[in-house]
Amino acid sequence: MSHNTFGHLFRVTTWGESHGPAIGCVVDGCPPLIELAEADIQTFLDRRRPGQNRFTTQRREPDSVRIMSGVFEGRTTGTPVMMMIENVDQRSKDYSDIKDKYRPGHADYVYMQKYGIRDYRGGGRSSARETASRVAAGALARKVLGSGVRIRGALVQVGEIAIDRDAWDWETVDRNPFWCPDPQTAARWEDYLDGVRKAGSSVGAVIEVVAEGVPVGLGAPIYGKLDADLAQAMMSINAVKGVEIGDGFAAAALTGETNADEMRMKDGAVSFTSNHAGGVLGGISSGQPVVCRFAVKPTSSILSPRATVDREGNETEIVTKGRHDPCVGIRAVPVGEAMMACVLADHLLRARAQGQAS
Amino acid sequence: MSHNTFGHLFRVTTWGESHGPAIGCVVDGCPPLIELAEADIQTFLDRRRPGQNRFTTQRREPDSVRIMSGVFEGRTTGTPVMMMIENVDQRSKDYSDIKDKYRPGHADYVYMQKYGIRDYRGGGRSSARETASRVAAGALARKVLGSGVRIRGALVQVGEIAIDRDAWDWETVDRNPFWCPDPQTAARWEDYLDGVRKAGSSVGAVIEVVAEGVPVGLGAPIYGKLDADLAQAMMSINAVKGVEIGDGFAAAALTGETNADEMRMKDGAVSFTSNHAGGVLGGISSGQPVVCRFAVKPTSSILSPRATVDREGNETEIVTKGRHDPCVGIRAVPVGEAMMACVLADHLLRARAQGQAS
Amino acid sequence: MSHNTFGHLFRVTTWGESHGPAIGCVVDGCPPLIELAEADIQTFLDRRRPGQNRFTTQRREPDSVRIMSGVFEGRTTGTPVMMMIENVDQRSKDYSDIKDKYRPGHADYVYMQKYGIRDYRGGGRSSARETASRVAAGALARKVLGSGVRIRGALVQVGEIAIDRDAWDWETVDRNPFWCPDPQTAARWEDYLDGVRKAGSSVGAVIEVVAEGVPVGLGAPIYGKLDADLAQAMMSINAVKGVEIGDGFAAAALTGETNADEMRMKDGAVSFTSNHAGGVLGGISSGQPVVCRFAVKPTSSILSPRATVDREGNETEIVTKGRHDPCVGIRAVPVGEAMMACVLADHLLRARAQGQAS
Amino acid sequence: MSHNTFGHLFRVTTWGESHGPAIGCVVDGCPPLIELAEADIQTFLDRRRPGQNRFTTQRREPDSVRIMSGVFEGRTTGTPVMMMIENVDQRSKDYSDIKDKYRPGHADYVYMQKYGIRDYRGGGRSSARETASRVAAGALARKVLGSGVRIRGALVQVGEIAIDRDAWDWETVDRNPFWCPDPQTAARWEDYLDGVRKAGSSVGAVIEVVAEGVPVGLGAPIYGKLDADLAQAMMSINAVKGVEIGDGFAAAALTGETNADEMRMKDGAVSFTSNHAGGVLGGISSGQPVVCRFAVKPTSSILSPRATVDREGNETEIVTKGRHDPCVGIRAVPVGEAMMACVLADHLLRARAQGQAS
């Protein structure tokens, strides 16, 4: 069983709390002979790192990763790769006033009910800080997948403002603080989120992650479906409330004629004329781009007082004053990419084991 | 690893193909001393059974379940419960013309690419017939959960026609062929689906499953989240393309103030003033109803010819003439309920093991 | 978790009780395109079948296996292979007098304490009848391993009489009712066991299983060691109390100089000058024969009355009158072979997934 | 799958190499609210620590453990407990001459064949240094089991010299450098091992671990048997070649009459008149002491030159000059205790989940 482990053959076990000495992960099952340096991991951690602009939490963490095992003379050895990130800017005092009050939308109440104890400093284990470990593991997963598989994510909706999909330009994604593929929408979000931030409020978002170059045949029937594992992976990210593959919920309104991705031959290979399926048929990759979207709820930490109760069962109010994201969905983009990479790497190893004919 | 197994402590392994001698499942981990008769399982299989009205496939299967092990003198013994359902109405000849052609939207192409062989009769392992095993397992899961947990599903959208949520009446669900909680919408669907059926077409649907009476504290942090496991469970059902918990994708457009489910005391217990979260906080049940929705794509088998290719790489067309559902989403309602039951039963056993304080 | 499942990538889940309608297993993870007929399985079941001579239980079971899924047109499809064996000669009445008494050495008492219920007919789930499912799975595992891997077992000790290892002749094993590799010892066992049988007594035994042709590199460090998995596999067989790899306990008395299996080059490949290690180094196969021995305790069912207690806590005596083996170790030979095959097949698939360099 | 993870509900994942910056483990599934300080772990690490007398390796490691997560204000929180031990006294230069030669009896050759790369410094991942992580996890497992379960180990054979079992005195175990329960044999071992050490040779050993106070009902039928999991656990320890439960291999020579542990009532509870079974019946604990023995082969690193080959396939000789144990079995005593504790803690949590009637 795997409360803190993700994946089967490419297995990621994360550990650590927001305000402990460090966080990290153990990746078991990574094949040997992969060239790996800390810089390979750091690149992706830097993309996720908080405090880089005014739209994400102002916690200042260098998020420097250290590879503690599993690498010898610059290559993986097939033994567990432990990657550790020290916590530096913790400011435990910020959280002292919420020690006994349950923040609405947070896990405070359920942790206390379940465990009878919680590390209330910065959310403890339920902090989004844990996602740094996912990003580290995802960077390694990309190495396992190799350069033929390209995984990119983008923010496609912030609050009520969605991008213009016809304007999608991957080149733009890295040029704005939102990973937005549509520059005009990015500009609108900037104004919009400034207002949200100044009001001490928050909004939700939708992220889309696309994997190109995925070989045919990843995934397995029934309970080892690629799309089911992606759904689990994305839903396991903090604050995610919905996951779609391909057309997702829009598929419900289509007819069978429209939804069918017809097949033709092209250069001697099977080619699809559309991708409503999002690259997955019967739980198995079809060779088309794997397309996954997920919705992130608005950050629960806001400046408006909310009604709540405390540990002793008294009704009270709470205002969360800490350093938080007006739109936690922004930082979820690299996390979604990382989860896509981990799921695909796991299924690549599974396919090798289990009868890939081609 | 678990290609055909679902769950960790309440473990369901299914086996069988659409046109083999039988299908079934082994449930490992079922606690002892639960009263269990075949009739307890049959009730739920009868709800899912095909051929009951003109809106579902006309395949006639009695779907009689037989308990082969794990029950002694009317009670479970703690050993594996194997439940078997014979296949009766198979008509293999219906499928002979699709032996070499890949049906768009089906798993034909990817199975062939992955395995180099496929049982093309009725979809083989990828047939929705496998979901009968899920329903049998789900019936047992309900027994494990006990009568305090009530799990009900409803169809809330067919094609482009959604129900009026204000008209929701659970009493209505069993009185129409669609599991529709809104009688007026049910009437509209009847006309609409008659048209779809006569046109040889198909449409998608959205199903909502609600579990009431779920105790606080089911689920676990990070990779054992209740909502993540529900997402995986629902996405593993044939033809599902999206999953939502609580407000789902709509949460992206909300502000933190609106989305917060505030807490008050009521009769000495914590009570929430709303349920945007769908009963799950930080991956752990909050005691509110667990609300899960999923979208089913339109049945891929339609009477209009679609462009495709065959095994030899020739371009061709295909028409699927078999007995099929104009809206496969209808029969997905009891399957969704069953998956909800299995996930909750699994997490109930996990909570017993792992530190439930209360 | 896997109470009734064995293996990770070649996963065997068994179900069924001694006196239920049938027993069987689901093998998940079997690669596709393997030629498989029921006769391939039946051959091995026939070797284990009870009632074949006067030294094993006189229960008459045809043990006819039926493949219920996972095979299409004579080849595996990559989906679960369910194999079922009906129970025919059950004679429930034989067991009625032990319904409330705990047989010493049997699992009666602990099952009752653990589960509060037990199927007392023939031992229920704890009956050695379950091992027929293992033999079926093992026959499939041999197919996965291919003809290059040869797995053979032999009985090397019965009661206090061990074979003369210098007289070992594999050809002899199939020519006596004991799978004995030493004809002279076989003759001694025949007399000895006749005496044991007539006295209503029983004795233990030691089985040795050898796998030749195992490629280098099966197994993995630390908790995925080939020898650790073999130890678990053999110890999971009914009545087994000890397991050895290579020299086993005798290695404790050796010096490092004697125990070292030195290496030389032979025909361009590494060759070992001895095999104290039993084919496993650091948990990984070395290419030498994998040698595993296990000890089986004497059958607990004997005709001499033994002191025991009943369910109500009364002191009493018990005599087990059923049809039983004077030396259950004899029938453990094909079971040990089957477990060796399952462990190796599982590790072969793992090695494919995880970085086998060669 | 679990190459570097042990256990299901009390899950231990270890990481780290002999000569990397640190080693450690992540324990997932530890229940909350257990009082835990680093000193609780350190006590057990100190027992295993090398360099404490002339009979174990002279590597000087303080083995100071640091708890990195999962503990808040002195109690476990239910989240993963990561425990880290820095490597201090590494002396990489000692190993440079064995970089390309395969040491007989070591994992050098198979690692290289399997992975195509190995960290040759001190054995890398295959070093017995990994067992420090097991001891740390075992210390936590003892806390989970509570003070009612007492786990003690002893060395019962060194080379050809076994203890006198009638002289067994647990009080003596901590008073000699061998964990020997028989003072007179301890004195003989001292002379004997001085000779072995001076000769640059090594010998094997047998360890016995006994757990008292284990409740009835731990373990589960078939593939979740307590004794099978113990066999796997002990066989996974470096250099172990055999495992026995209760009478072990000696049971093969017994008759059913002798081997039967008869039952009587004593103070209103079931009591056994003997413990040939070693506390396990049908894979489930009986309430008697759980008795497990395992054999450790002689240390492979010796001063006498042995014939071997190098990476290029040249025949050569090797002498291992490093700091090594003349009898690695001595330090295996606390490791065996730790594995017993981990297995029992895992099964205790499983029993809570799965239907323990009492």
GROMACS .gro file of N, CA and C in nm, chain D residues 231-275:
model
  135
 1305ALA      N    1   1.065  -1.552   0.676
 1305ALA     CA    2   1.168  -1.616   0.595
 1305ALA      C    3   1.223  -1.519   0.493
 1306GLN      N    4   1.133  -1.444   0.430
 1306GLN     CA    5   1.178  -1.345   0.332
 1306GLN      C    6   1.263  -1.237   0.401
 1307ALA      N    7   1.217  -1.193   0.516
 1307ALA     CA    8   1.287  -1.086   0.588
 1307ALA      C    9   1.428  -1.129   0.625
 1308MET      N   10   1.442  -1.247   0.681
 1308MET     CA   11   1.574  -1.289   0.726
 1308MET      C   12   1.663  -1.321   0.607
 1309MET      N   13   1.607  -1.385   0.505
 1309MET     CA   14   1.688  -1.418   0.388
 1309MET      C   15   1.732  -1.291   0.314
 1310SER      N   16   1.663  -1.180   0.337
 1310SER     CA   17   1.704  -1.055   0.270
 1310SER      C   18   1.824  -0.990   0.338
 1311ILE      N   19   1.862  -1.039   0.455
 1311ILE     CA   20   1.981  -0.985   0.522
 1311ILE      C   21   2.105  -1.038   0.451
 1312ASN      N   22   2.204  -0.953   0.440
 1312ASN     CA   23   2.327  -0.991   0.370
 1312ASN      C   24   2.383  -1.122   0.422
 1313ALA      N   25   2.421  -1.211   0.335
 1313ALA     CA   26   2.497  -1.334   0.366
 1313ALA      C   27   2.412  -1.445   0.428
 1314VAL      N   28   2.282  -1.424   0.443
 1314VAL     CA   29   2.198  -1.529   0.501
 1314VAL      C   30   2.168  -1.636   0.396
 1315LYS      N   31   2.182  -1.763   0.434
 1315LYS     CA   32   2.163  -1.875   0.340
 1315LYS      C   33   2.054  -1.973   0.384
 1316GLY      N   34   1.997  -1.955   0.503
 1316GLY     CA   35   1.894  -2.049   0.547
 1316GLY      C   36   1.811  -1.987   0.659
 1317VAL      N   37   1.684  -2.026   0.663
 1317VAL     CA   38   1.592  -1.974   0.766
 1317VAL      C   39   1.509  -2.089   0.818
 1318GLU      N   40   1.487  -2.091   0.949
 1318GLU     CA   41   1.402  -2.192   1.010
 1318GLU      C   42   1.301  -2.128   1.104
 1319ILE      N   43   1.184  -2.186   1.112
 1319ILE     CA   44   1.084  -2.147   1.210
 1319ILE      C   45   1.066  -2.267   1.304
 1320GLY      N   46   1.065  -2.241   1.436
 1320GLY     CA   47   1.048  -2.350   1.532
 1320GLY      C   48   1.154  -2.457   1.512
 1321ASP      N   49   1.112  -2.582   1.499
 1321ASP     CA   50   1.210  -2.689   1.486
 1321ASP      C   51   1.282  -2.689   1.351
 1322GLY      N   52   1.228  -2.620   1.255
 1322GLY     CA   53   1.296  -2.606   1.127
 1322GLY      C   54   1.327  -2.738   1.061
 1323PHE      N   55   1.449  -2.751   1.012
 1323PHE     CA   56   1.486  -2.872   0.938
 1323PHE      C   57   1.479  -2.998   1.025
 1324ALA      N   58   1.495  -2.980   1.156
 1324ALA     CA   59   1.486  -3.096   1.245
 1324ALA      C   60   1.346  -3.158   1.242
 1325ALA      N   61   1.246  -3.079   1.206
 1325ALA     CA   62   1.109  -3.130   1.201
 1325ALA      C   63   1.094  -3.242   1.098
 1326ALA      N   64   1.180  -3.241   0.996
 1326ALA     CA   65   1.170  -3.344   0.892
 1326ALA      C   66   1.190  -3.483   0.951
 1327ALA      N   67   1.269  -3.491   1.056
 1327ALA     CA   68   1.302  -3.622   1.113
 1327ALA      C   69   1.205  -3.665   1.224
 1328LEU      N   70   1.109  -3.581   1.255
 1328LEU     CA   71   1.015  -3.614   1.363
 1328LEU      C   72   0.896  -3.693   1.310
 1329THR      N   73   0.826  -3.759   1.402
 1329THR     CA   74   0.697  -3.819   1.367
 1329THR      C   75   0.586  -3.721   1.403
 1330GLY      N   76   0.471  -3.746   1.348
 1330GLY     CA   77   0.356  -3.661   1.377
 1330GLY      C   78   0.323  -3.657   1.526
 1331GLU      N   79   0.345  -3.769   1.595
 1331GLU     CA   80   0.315  -3.772   1.737
 1331GLU      C   81   0.405  -3.677   1.814
 1332THR      N   82   0.533  -3.680   1.782
 1332THR     CA   83   0.629  -3.596   1.854
 1332THR      C   84   0.612  -3.449   1.821
 1333ASN      N   85   0.585  -3.425   1.694
 1333ASN     CA   86   0.583  -3.286   1.646
 1333ASN      C   87   0.459  -3.210   1.690
 1334ALA      N   88   0.352  -3.283   1.723
 1334ALA     CA   89   0.226  -3.215   1.758
 1334ALA      C   90   0.242  -3.135   1.887
 1335ASP      N   91   0.210  -3.007   1.881
 1335ASP     CA   92   0.206  -2.926   2.002
 1335ASP      C   93   0.065  -2.937   2.060
 1336GLU      N   94   0.054  -3.020   2.163
 1336GLU     CA   95  -0.080  -3.044   2.219
 1336GLU      C   96  -0.129  -2.922   2.295
 1337MET      N   97  -0.262  -2.916   2.309
 1337MET     CA   98  -0.324  -2.799   2.373
 1337MET      C   99  -0.394  -2.839   2.502
 1338ARG      N  100  -0.379  -2.757   2.602
 1338ARG     CA  101  -0.448  -2.770   2.731
 1338ARG      C  102  -0.504  -2.633   2.770
 1339MET      N  103  -0.592  -2.634   2.869
 1339MET     CA  104  -0.643  -2.508   2.922
 1339MET      C  105  -0.558  -2.470   3.045
 1340LYS      N  106  -0.529  -2.343   3.056
 1340LYS     CA  107  -0.449  -2.296   3.170
 1340LYS      C  108  -0.498  -2.157   3.206
 1341ASP      N  109  -0.545  -2.141   3.325
 1341ASP     CA  110  -0.599  -2.012   3.369
 1341ASP      C  111  -0.704  -1.960   3.269
 1342GLY      N  112  -0.785  -2.051   3.220
 1342GLY     CA  113  -0.893  -2.010   3.132
 1342GLY      C  114  -0.853  -1.981   2.989
 1343ALA      N  115  -0.726  -2.002   2.958
 1343ALA     CA  116  -0.682  -1.976   2.820
 1343ALA      C  117  -0.617  -2.100   2.761
 1344VAL      N  118  -0.615  -2.107   2.629
 1344VAL     CA  119  -0.549  -2.219   2.563
 1344VAL      C  120  -0.399  -2.210   2.586
 1345SER      N  121  -0.339  -2.322   2.617
 1345SER     CA  122  -0.196  -2.327   2.642
 1345SER      C  123  -0.139  -2.447   2.567
 1346PHE      N  124  -0.019  -2.433   2.514
 1346PHE     CA  125   0.043  -2.543   2.440
 1346PHE      C  126   0.145  -2.613   2.528
 1347THR      N  127   0.159  -2.743   2.511
 1347THR     CA  128   0.253  -2.818   2.594
 1347THR      C  129   0.394  -2.821   2.536
 1348SER      N  130   0.409  -2.774   2.415
 1348SER     CA  131   0.542  -2.765   2.353
 1348SER      C  132   0.533  -2.660   2.243
 1349ASN      N  133   0.646  -2.629   2.180
 1349ASN     CA  134   0.647  -2.525   2.076
 1349ASN      C  135   0.733  -2.566   1.958
   0.00000   0.00000   0.00000
